[in-house]
PDB file of C-alpha atoms and ligand atoms in Angstrom:
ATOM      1  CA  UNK A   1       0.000   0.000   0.000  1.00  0.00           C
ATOM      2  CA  UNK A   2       1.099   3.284  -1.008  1.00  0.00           C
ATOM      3  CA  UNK A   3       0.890   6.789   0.735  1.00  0.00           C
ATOM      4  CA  UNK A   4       1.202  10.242  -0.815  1.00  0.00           C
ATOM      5  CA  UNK A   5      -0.315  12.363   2.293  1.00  0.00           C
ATOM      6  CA  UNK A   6       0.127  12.579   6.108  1.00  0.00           C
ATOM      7  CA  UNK A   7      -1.031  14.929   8.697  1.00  0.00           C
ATOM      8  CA  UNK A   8       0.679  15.397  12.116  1.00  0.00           C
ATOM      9  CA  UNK A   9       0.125  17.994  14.758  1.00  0.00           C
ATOM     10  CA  UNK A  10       3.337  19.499  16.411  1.00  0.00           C
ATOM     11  CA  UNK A  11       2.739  18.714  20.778  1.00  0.00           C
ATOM     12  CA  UNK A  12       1.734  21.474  22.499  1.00  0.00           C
ATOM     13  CA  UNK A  13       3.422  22.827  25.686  1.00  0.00           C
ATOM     14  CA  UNK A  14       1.239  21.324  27.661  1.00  0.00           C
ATOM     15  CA  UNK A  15       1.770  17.659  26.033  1.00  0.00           C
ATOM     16  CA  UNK A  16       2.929  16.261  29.287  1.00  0.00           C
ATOM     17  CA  UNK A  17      -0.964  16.537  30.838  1.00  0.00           C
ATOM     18  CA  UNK A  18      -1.994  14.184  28.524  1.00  0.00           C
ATOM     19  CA  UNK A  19      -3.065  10.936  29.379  1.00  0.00           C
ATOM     20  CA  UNK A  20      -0.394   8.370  30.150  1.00  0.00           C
ATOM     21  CA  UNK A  21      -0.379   4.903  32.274  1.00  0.00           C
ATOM     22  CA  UNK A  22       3.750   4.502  30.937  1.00  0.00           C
ATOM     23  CA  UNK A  23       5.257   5.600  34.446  1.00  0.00           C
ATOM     24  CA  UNK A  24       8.215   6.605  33.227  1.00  0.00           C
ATOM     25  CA  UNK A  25       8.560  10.110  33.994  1.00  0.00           C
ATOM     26  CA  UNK A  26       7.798  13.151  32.715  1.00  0.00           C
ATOM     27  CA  UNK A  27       8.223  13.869  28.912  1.00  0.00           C
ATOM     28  CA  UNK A  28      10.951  16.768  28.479  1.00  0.00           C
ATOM     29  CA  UNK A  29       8.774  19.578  25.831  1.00  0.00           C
ATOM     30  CA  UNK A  30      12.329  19.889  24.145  1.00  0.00           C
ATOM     31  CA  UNK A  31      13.327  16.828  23.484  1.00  0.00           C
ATOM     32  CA  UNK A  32       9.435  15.926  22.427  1.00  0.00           C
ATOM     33  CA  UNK A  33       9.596  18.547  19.507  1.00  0.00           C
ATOM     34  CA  UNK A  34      13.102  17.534  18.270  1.00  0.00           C
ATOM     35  CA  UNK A  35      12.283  14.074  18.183  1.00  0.00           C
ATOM     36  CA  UNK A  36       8.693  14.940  16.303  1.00  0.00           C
ATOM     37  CA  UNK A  37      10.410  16.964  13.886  1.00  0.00           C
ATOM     38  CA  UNK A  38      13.129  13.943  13.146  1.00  0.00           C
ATOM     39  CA  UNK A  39       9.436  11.862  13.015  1.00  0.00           C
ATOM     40  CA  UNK A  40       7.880  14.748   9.875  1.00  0.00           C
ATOM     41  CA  UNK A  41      11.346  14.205   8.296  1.00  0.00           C
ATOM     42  CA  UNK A  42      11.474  10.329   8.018  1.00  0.00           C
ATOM     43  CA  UNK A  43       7.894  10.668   6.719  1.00  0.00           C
ATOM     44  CA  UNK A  44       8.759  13.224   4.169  1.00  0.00           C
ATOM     45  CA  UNK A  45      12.040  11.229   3.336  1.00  0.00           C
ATOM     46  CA  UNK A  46       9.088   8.464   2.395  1.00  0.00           C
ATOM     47  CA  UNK A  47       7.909  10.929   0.105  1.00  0.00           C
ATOM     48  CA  UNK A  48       5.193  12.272   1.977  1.00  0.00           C
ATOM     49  CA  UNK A  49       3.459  15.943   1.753  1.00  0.00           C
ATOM     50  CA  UNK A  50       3.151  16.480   5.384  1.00  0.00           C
ATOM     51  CA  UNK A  51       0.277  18.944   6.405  1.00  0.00           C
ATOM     52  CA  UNK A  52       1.378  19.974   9.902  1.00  0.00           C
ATOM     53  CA  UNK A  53      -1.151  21.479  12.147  1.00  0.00           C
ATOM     54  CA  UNK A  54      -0.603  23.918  15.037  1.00  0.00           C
ATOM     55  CA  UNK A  55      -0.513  22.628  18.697  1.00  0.00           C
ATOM     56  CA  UNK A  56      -3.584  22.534  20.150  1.00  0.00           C
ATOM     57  CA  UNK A  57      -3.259  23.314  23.823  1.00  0.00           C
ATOM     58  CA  UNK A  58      -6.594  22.419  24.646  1.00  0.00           C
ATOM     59  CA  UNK A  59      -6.260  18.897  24.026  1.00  0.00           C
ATOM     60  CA  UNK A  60      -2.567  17.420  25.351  1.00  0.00           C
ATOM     61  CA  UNK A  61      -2.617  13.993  23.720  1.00  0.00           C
ATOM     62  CA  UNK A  62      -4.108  15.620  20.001  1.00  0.00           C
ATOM     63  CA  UNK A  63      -0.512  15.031  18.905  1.00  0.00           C
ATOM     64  CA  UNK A  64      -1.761  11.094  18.368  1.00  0.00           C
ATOM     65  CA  UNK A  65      -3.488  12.280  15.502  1.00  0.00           C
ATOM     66  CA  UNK A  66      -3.831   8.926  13.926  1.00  0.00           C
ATOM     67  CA  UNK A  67      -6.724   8.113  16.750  1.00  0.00           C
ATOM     68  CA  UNK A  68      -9.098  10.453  15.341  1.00  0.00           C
ATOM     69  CA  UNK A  69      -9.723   9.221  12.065  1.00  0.00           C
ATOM     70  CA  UNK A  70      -9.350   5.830   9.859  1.00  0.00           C
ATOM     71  CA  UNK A  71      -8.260   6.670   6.160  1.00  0.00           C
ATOM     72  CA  UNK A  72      -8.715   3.974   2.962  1.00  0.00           C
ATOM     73  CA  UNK A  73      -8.429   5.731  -0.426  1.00  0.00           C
ATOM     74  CA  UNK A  74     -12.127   5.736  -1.382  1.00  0.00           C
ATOM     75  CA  UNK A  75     -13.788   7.695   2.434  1.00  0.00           C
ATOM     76  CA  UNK A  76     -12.361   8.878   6.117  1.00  0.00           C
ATOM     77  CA  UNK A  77     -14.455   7.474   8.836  1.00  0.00           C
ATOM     78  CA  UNK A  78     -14.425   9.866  12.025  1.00  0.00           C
ATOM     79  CA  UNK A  79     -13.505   7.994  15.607  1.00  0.00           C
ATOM     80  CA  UNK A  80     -15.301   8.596  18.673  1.00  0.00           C
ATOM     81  CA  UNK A  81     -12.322   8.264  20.864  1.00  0.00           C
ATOM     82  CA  UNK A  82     -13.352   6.450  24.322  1.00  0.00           C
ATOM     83  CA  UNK A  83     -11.088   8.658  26.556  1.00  0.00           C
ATOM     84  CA  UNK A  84     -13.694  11.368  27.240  1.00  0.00           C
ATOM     85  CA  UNK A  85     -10.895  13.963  27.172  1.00  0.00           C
ATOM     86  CA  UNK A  86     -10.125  13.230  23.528  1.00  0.00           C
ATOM     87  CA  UNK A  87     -13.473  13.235  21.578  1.00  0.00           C
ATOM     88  CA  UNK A  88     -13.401  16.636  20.814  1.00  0.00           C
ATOM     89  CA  UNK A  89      -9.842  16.517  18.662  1.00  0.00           C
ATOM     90  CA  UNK A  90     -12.028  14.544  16.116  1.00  0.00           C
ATOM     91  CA  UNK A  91     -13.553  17.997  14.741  1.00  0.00           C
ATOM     92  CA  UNK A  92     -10.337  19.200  13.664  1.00  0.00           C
ATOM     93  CA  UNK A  93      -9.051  16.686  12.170  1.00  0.00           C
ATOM     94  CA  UNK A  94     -12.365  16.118   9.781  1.00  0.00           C
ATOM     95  CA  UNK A  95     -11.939  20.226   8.960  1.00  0.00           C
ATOM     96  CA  UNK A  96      -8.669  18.922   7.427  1.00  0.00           C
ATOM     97  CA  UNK A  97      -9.892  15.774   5.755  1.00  0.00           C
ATOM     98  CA  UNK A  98     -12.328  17.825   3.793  1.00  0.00           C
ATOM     99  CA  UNK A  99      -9.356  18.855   1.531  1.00  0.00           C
ATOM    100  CA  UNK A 100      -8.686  15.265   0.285  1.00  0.00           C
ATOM    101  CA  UNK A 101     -12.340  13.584   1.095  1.00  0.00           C
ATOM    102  CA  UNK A 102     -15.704  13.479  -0.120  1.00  0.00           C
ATOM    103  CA  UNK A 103     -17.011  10.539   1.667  1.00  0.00           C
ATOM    104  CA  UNK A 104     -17.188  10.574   5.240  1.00  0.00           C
ATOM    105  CA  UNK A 105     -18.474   7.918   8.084  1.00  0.00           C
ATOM    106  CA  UNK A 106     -18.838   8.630  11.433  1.00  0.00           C
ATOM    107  CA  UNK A 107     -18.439   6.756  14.628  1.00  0.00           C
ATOM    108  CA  UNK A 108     -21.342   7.796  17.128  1.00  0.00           C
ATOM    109  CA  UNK A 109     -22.711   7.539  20.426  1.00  0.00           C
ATOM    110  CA  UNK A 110     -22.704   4.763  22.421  1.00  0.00           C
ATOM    111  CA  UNK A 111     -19.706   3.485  19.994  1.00  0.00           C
ATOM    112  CA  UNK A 112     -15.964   4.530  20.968  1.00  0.00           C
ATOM    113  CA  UNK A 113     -13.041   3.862  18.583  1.00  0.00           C
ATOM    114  CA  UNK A 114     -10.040   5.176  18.690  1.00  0.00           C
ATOM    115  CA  UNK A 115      -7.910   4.540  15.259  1.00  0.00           C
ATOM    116  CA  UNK A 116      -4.894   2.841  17.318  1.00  0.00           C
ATOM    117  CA  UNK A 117      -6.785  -0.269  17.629  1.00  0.00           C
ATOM    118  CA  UNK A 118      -7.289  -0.254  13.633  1.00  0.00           C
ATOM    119  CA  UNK A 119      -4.953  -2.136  11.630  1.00  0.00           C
ATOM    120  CA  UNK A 120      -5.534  -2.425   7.992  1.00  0.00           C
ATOM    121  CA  UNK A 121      -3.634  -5.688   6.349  1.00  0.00           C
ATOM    122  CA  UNK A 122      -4.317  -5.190   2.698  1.00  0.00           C
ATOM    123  CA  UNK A 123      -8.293  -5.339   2.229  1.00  0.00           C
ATOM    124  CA  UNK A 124      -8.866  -6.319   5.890  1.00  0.00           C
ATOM    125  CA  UNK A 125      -8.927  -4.586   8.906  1.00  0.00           C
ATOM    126  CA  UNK A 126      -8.119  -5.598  12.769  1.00  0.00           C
ATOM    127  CA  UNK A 127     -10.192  -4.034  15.043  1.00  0.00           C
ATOM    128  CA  UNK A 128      -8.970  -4.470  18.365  1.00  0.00           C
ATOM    129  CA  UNK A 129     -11.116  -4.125  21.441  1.00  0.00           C
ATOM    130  CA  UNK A 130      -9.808  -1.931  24.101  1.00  0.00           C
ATOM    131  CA  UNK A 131     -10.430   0.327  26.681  1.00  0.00           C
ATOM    132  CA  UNK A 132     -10.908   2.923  24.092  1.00  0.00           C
ATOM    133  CA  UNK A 133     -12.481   1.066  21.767  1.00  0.00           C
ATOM    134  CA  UNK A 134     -15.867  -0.905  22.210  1.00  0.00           C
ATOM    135  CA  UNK A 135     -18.173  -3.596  20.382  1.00  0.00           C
ATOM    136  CA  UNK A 136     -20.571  -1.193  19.281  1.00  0.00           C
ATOM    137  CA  UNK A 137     -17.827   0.824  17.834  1.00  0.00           C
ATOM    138  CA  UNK A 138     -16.024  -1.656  16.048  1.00  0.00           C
ATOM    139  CA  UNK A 139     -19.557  -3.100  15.328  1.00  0.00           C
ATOM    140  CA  UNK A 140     -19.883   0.323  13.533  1.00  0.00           C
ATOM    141  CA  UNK A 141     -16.731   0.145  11.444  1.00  0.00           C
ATOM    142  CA  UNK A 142     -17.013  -2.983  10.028  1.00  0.00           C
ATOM    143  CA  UNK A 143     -20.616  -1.932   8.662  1.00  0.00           C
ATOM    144  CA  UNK A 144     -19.119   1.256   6.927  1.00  0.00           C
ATOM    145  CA  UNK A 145     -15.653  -0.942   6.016  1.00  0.00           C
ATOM    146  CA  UNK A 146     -17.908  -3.332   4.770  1.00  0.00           C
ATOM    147  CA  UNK A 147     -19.830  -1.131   2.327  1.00  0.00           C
ATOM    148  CA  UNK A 148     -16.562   0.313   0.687  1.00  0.00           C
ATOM    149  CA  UNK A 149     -15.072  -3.333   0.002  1.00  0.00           C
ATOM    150  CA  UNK A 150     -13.325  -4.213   3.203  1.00  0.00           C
ATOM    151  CA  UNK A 151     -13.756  -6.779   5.409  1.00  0.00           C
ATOM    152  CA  UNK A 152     -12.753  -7.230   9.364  1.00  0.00           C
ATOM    153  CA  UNK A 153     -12.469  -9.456  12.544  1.00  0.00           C
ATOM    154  CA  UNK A 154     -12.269  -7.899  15.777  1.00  0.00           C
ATOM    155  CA  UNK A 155      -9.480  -8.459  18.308  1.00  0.00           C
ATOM    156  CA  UNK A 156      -9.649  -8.518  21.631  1.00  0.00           C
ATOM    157  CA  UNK A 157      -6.923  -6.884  23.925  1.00  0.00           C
ATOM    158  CA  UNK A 158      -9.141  -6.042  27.134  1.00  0.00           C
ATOM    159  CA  UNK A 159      -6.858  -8.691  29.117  1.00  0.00           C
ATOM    160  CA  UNK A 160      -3.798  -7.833  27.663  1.00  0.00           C
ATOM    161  CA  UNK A 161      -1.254  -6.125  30.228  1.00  0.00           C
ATOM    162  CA  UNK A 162       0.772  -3.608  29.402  1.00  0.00           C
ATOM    163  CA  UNK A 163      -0.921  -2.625  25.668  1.00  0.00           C
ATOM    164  CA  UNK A 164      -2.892   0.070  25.245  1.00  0.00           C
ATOM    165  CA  UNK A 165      -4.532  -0.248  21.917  1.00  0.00           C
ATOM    166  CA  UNK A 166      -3.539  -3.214  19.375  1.00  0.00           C
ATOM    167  CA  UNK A 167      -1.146  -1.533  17.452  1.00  0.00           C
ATOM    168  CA  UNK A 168       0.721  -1.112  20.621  1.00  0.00           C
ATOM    169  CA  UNK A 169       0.853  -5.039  19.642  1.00  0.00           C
ATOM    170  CA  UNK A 170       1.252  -5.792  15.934  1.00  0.00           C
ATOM    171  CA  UNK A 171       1.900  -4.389  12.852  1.00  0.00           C
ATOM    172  CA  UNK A 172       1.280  -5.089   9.611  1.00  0.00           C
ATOM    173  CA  UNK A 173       4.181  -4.725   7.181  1.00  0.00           C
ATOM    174  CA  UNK A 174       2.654  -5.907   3.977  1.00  0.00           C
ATOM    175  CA  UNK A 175       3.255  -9.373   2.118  1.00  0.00           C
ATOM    176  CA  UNK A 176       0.830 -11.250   4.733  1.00  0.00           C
ATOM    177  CA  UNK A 177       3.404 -10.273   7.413  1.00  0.00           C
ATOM    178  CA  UNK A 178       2.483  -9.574  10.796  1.00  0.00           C
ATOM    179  CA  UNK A 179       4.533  -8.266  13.716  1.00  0.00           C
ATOM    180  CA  UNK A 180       2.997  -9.651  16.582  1.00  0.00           C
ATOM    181  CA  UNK A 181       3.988  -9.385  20.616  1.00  0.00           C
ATOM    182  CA  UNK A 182       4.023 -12.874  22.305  1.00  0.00           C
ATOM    183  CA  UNK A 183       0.377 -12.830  24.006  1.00  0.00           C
ATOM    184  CA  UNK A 184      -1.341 -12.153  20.487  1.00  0.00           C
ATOM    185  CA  UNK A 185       0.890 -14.410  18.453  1.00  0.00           C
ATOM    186  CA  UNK A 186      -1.420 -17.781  19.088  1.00  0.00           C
ATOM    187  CA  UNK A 187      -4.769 -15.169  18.415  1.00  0.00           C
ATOM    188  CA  UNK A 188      -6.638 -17.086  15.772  1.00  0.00           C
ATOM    189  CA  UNK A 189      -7.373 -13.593  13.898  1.00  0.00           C
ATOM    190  CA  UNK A 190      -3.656 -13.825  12.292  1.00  0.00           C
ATOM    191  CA  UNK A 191      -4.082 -17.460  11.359  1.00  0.00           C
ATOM    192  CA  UNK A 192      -2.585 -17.897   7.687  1.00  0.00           C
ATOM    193  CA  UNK A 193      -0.322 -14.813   8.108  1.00  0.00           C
ATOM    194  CA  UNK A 194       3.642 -14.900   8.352  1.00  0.00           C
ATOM    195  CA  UNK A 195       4.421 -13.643  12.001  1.00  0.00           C
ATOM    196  CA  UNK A 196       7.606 -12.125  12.987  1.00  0.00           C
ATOM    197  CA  UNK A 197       7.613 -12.358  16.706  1.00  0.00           C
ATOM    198  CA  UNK A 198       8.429  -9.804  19.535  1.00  0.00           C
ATOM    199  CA  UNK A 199      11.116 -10.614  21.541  1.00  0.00           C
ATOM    200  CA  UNK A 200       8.980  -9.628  25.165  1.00  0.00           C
ATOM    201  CA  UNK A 201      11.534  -6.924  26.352  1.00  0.00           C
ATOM    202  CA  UNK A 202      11.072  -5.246  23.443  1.00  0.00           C
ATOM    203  CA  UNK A 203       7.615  -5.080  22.660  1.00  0.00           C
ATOM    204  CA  UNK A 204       7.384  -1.595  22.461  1.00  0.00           C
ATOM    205  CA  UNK A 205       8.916  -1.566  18.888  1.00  0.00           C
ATOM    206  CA  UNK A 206       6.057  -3.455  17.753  1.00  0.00           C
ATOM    207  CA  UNK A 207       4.300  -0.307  17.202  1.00  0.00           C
ATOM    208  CA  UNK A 208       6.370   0.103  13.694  1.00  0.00           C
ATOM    209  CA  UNK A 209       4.659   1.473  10.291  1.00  0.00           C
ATOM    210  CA  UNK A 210       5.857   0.542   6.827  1.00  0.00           C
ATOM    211  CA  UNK A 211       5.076   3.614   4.870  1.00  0.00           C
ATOM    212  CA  UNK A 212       6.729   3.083   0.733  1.00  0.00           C
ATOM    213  CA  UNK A 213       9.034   0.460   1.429  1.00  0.00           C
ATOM    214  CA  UNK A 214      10.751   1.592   4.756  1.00  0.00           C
ATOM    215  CA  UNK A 215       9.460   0.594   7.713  1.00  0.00           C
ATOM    216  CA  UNK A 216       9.467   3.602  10.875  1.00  0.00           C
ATOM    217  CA  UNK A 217      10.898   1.790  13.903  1.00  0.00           C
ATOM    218  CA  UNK A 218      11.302   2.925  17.429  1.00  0.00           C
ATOM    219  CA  UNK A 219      14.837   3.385  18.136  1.00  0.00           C
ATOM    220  CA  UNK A 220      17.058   0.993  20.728  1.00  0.00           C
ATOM    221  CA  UNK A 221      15.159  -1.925  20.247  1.00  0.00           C
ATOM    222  CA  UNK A 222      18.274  -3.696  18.238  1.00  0.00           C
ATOM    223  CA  UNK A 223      16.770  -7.631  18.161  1.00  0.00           C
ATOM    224  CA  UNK A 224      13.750  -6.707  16.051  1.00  0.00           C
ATOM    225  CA  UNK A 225      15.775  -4.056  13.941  1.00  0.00           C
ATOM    226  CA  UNK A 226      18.226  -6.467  13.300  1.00  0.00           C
ATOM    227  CA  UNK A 227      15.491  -9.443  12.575  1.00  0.00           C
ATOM    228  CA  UNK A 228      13.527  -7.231  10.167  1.00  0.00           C
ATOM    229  CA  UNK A 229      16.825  -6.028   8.604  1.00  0.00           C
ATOM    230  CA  UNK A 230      17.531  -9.674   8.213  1.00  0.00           C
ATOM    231  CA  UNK A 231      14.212 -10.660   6.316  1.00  0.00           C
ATOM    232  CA  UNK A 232      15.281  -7.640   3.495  1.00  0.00           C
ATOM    233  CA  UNK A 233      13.534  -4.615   5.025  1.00  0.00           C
ATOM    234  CA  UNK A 234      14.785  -1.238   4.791  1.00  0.00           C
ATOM    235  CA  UNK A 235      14.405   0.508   8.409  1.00  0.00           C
ATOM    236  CA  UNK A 236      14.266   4.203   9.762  1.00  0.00           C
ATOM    237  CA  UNK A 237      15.193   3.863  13.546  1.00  0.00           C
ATOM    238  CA  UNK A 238      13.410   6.947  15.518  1.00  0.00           C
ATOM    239  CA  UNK A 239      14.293   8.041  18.875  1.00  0.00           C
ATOM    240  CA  UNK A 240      10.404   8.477  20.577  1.00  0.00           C
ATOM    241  CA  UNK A 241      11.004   7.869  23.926  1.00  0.00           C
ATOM    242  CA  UNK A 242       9.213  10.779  24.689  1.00  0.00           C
ATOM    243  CA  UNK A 243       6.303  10.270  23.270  1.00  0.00           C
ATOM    244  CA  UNK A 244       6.581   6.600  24.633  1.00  0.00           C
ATOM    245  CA  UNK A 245       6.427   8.387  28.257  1.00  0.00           C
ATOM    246  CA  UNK A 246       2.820   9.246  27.374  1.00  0.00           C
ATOM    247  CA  UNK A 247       1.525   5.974  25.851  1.00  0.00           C
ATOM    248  CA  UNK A 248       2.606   6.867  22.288  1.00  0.00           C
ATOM    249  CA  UNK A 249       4.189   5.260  19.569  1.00  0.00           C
ATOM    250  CA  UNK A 250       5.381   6.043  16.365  1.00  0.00           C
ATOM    251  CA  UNK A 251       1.702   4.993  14.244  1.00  0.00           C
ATOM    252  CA  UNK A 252      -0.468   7.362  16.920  1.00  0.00           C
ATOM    253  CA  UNK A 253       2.087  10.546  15.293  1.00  0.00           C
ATOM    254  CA  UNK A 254       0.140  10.393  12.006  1.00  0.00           C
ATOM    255  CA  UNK A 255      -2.283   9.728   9.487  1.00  0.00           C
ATOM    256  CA  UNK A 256      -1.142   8.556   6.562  1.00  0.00           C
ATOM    257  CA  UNK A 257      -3.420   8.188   3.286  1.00  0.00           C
TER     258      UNK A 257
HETATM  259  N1  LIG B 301      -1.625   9.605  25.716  1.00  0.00           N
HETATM  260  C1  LIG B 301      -2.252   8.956  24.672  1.00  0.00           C
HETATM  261  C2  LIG B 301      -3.569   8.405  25.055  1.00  0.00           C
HETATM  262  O1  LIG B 301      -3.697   7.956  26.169  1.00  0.00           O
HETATM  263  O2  LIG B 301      -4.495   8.425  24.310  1.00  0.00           O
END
């Protein structure tokens, strides 16, 4: 799958109020921008046109741009995110979508999605469910994936530790290959795909995103960098740890269409 287009939102001051379970300190606002503007150059090294929108200091975590929306070439569906302090970054987000979409879905009330827990492999879609996103949600998506061609099986996370939505715990980096952490690897889902498996201590990295032919890893995890290496992929180590310290990984920086 190819991209021309992403949109990312430089973090706002007061990105360290966002939402975060990590425990591992406070993100330094420096460090956070340089490492987001090393993050708009790998994507514009993939020959993306980055739109780049304005902090927005009323919502910390809107940064994680790629939970408001899910993007396939022919409509944007809208998320409802389920943390109650992030539903109102979807309205934004949709003003910029107008430029490249006509056709729009929306996610509504009671559903909750939040477009971390969507994973498109080719012509299907994971749906993970989360804490963020639930049944009638997902229920939702399929209906409006289904009537553009797409089809979808859900996934559920709810009782996996330490994950936050599923692309905290797979990846899909085209040619029927998964990455997959070691409590989703046996999930019946991802039956019939090739799996390149997390080693546990770093599971982190297996929030990665091929984008054109490179794949966007996080930096320090050397095992999986060296494993994908070895299987003939291209990579573009990242340094997020910042964004890590608030729950984020290197998909929730953009949307990419
Ligand atoms: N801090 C990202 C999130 O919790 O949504």
């Amino acid at each position: 799958m190819n991209f021309k287009n992403a949109i990312v939102r430089t973090p706002g001051k007061n990105f360290s109020q966002g939402l975060t379970s990590a425990n591992l300190g406070e993100p330094d606002y420096q460090k956070t921008l340089e490492q987001h503007t090393a993050y708009c150059r790998a994507l514009q090294q993939c020959g993306l046109n980055l739109t780049t929108l304005d902090p927005d200091l009323e919502y910390p975590d809107s940064t994680f741009v790629e939970d408001t929306a899910v993007l396939i070439p022919s409509a944007a569906i809208l998320t409802r995110p389920g943390a109650a302090s992030r539903i109102g970054e979807v309205a934004a987000i949709h003003l910029q979508l107008q430029r490249f979409y006509r056709q729009f879905y929306s996610i509504t009330s009671p559903g909750s999605l939040e477009g971390g827990d969507i994973c498109q492999a080719g012509s299907h879609f994971f749906i993970g469910l989360s804490d963020r996103t639930n049944e009638e949600g997902a229920r939702q998506l399929a209906e409006f994936l289904a009537k553009e061609g797409y089809t979808s099986s859900t996934v559920d996370i709810r009782n996996i530790r330490d994950i936050l939505h599923l692309k905290s715990g797979i990846a899909y980096l085209g040619d029927n290959t998964l990455v997959v952490i070691k409590s989703l690897n046996d999930h019946p889902a991802f039956k019939g795909y090739k799996t390149i498996l997390m080693d546990p201590e770093e599971n982190y990295a297996a929030n990665c995103v091929m984008i054109n032919g490179r794949v966007l890893l996080a930096k320090g995890y050397p095992k999986f960098k060296a494993k994908l290496e070895a299987l003939g992929f291209t990579t573009i180590p990242l340094d997020v740890s910042e964004f890590q310290k608030m729950d984020g990984g290197l998909s929730c920086l953009s949307l990419r269409f």
